[in-house]
Amino acid sequence: MALQSVAATTPPHRRSCPYTHRLLSYAVASRLFVLTLIIIWRSIVSPYDTSASINPPCLTSSTDSSNRHGPSVLLPTVGSAIENSIVWDSVYFIRIAECGYEYEQTYAFLPLLPLCISFLSKTVFAPLEPLVGYRAVLGLSGYILNNIAFVFASLYLFRLSVLVLKDPEVAFRASVLFCFNPASIFYSSIYSESLYAFLSFGGLYHFMNGTDYFATVWLALSGCARSNGVLNAGYICFRRMQLVNKAFLSRKCTYWLTLKILLAGALCCLCIFAPFISFQAFGYVNICMGRSAAEMRPWCKARLPFLYNYIQSHYWGVGFLRYFRVKQLPNFLLASPILSLALCSIVHYVKLWPEVFLSLGLRASSLQKELVGSPLSKATEGQPSMDGLWRTILLTYCKIEKSVSRTVVMVFLSLNKPFDVYICFWLLDSGIILYHTSVLMPGDDRSIRLRKGAIKREKMVIQPSKNGAQERLQCDPVIILPFVLHLSFMVATAVFVMHVQVATRFLSASPLLYWFASHIMGSTVIGRRWGYLIWAYCGAYIFLGSLLFSNFYPFT
């Protein structure tokens, strides 16, 4: 078997540059496609609810929006079309951007998106107000903001995926799946999903780069967009737990070092929680303060007044097992594809590295143990150990694909003298074959020695699957673990607490879903079949969502 080509050493971000330009095209095309579908369905289907354009004056007299309803506009048809497209929760976001938080139930919607819409409507898009009207300008600001945020979210997802998966091709495929995800209608409408995905993926990218404090700012802003943004604090907690464990294992742990690590983690987590907590305090001041006991709302009198929980329970019927009714069976069926994909991804990664997940990343996986305990990992005289080689510089990486098997060639360089070069052939059906070459520096009186006799085959290092189709992942299981835990908690919340049909858009911002789908779609045996199924699911929900949602019919 001959090698086709061997790429030179390049950083991951350099290798991913061609993918970035292609992904940008896919992201823009996907948003234009969804927006076109919205326009088409709005023009040929009668909306179920025609009250979208009803917009009474604001209750507060401080705003000047009341005098913006009277004057005529130059393009009333365009303005009316934009206003009529503001449906479902978009009505709340636009109303908050225009009038602020007037009613108790509006506090279920966090302020970042309304603030951004209000700012854009009064600055960048203010000249359009005489043409289409103020409320239409608010809607237009929301559409443009969310679609641009989605494009940046897809780019950040790709960069994050490259860091985690170590494979630009798999990362690109995962990002394209995100561009055409089944909740696409919400990412192109005036919902907080796009802004949240942008800030969440961006924060996780900086988190994976090791800049915890900068990542904390991004993740805190994601908590200003959606309430589930506070769950991103779990990534900070996980890293701090790993740092404490590493300090204990290195025997350099002191009480001061442990306290320093924990305090830094607590500070970052507090910053992520701060926007959500501050917003609850803002609601308490506006609704509860200055009222008598008889006028106070029930939640104001609670020992821990939690506005968000009360609103979700009182106005939307959200609560533990409250959605488990026979009449809700169609909604469970509507959410079953995304829940099935999420559960399969969780089970897949847990089965790959059970020791890592059961120990929360504090123990090595069986693969890592076998590498350390195998004959290849033991050092011989004048020869570095394989345990160290797996942590050395990766010089070359290329793939050679044939009809069934796949070979991955990796070259490792040891910095000892003479320079030991290990060429590792990863054969799915034969385990690992190791070639060891010692290269002497120029000027040395000894010649270059090629140790062909030192070829070793170690099948216990990587066990191939029985059908030869299992694709081994290049990512570190400890890095994948917090993403699996995060998705697991969100799935449990979606099934047992929330309106289950919301799971389609609630889980759509989880990178793990796209990583798992990308891996199985890249499989040489089952990839094509699962690829058709996944794309059919995404396409069906894009068409169905753009039809139902845009015309005020119930959708996820």
Coordinates of C-alpha atoms in Angstrom, one line a residue, residues 308-309 312-313 316-324 332 339 489-503 506:
Y308 CA -38.8 33.0 36.4
N309 CA -39.9 29.7 37.9
Q312 CA -43.1 29.3 33.7
S313 CA -45.3 27.3 36.1
W316 CA -47.1 28.1 30.7
G317 CA -47.7 25.1 32.9
V318 CA -44.1 24.0 33.1
G319 CA -43.2 21.6 35.9
F320 CA -41.9 18.2 36.7
L321 CA -44.0 15.5 34.9
R322 CA -46.8 18.0 34.3
Y323 CA -46.6 17.3 30.5
F324 CA -47.1 13.6 30.9
F332 CA -43.8 13.7 22.3
L339 CA -34.5 13.2 21.6
F489 CA -29.0 17.4 31.8
M490 CA -30.8 19.3 29.0
V491 CA -32.4 16.1 27.7
A492 CA -33.7 15.2 31.2
T493 CA -35.0 18.7 31.6
A494 CA -36.7 18.7 28.2
V495 CA -38.4 15.3 28.8
F496 CA -39.5 15.6 32.4
V497 CA -39.9 19.4 33.1
M498 CA -40.5 21.4 29.9
H499 CA -43.0 21.4 27.1
V500 CA -41.4 18.5 25.3
Q501 CA -42.0 19.8 21.8
V502 CA -39.6 22.7 22.6
A503 CA -36.8 20.1 22.8
F506 CA -33.8 23.7 23.1

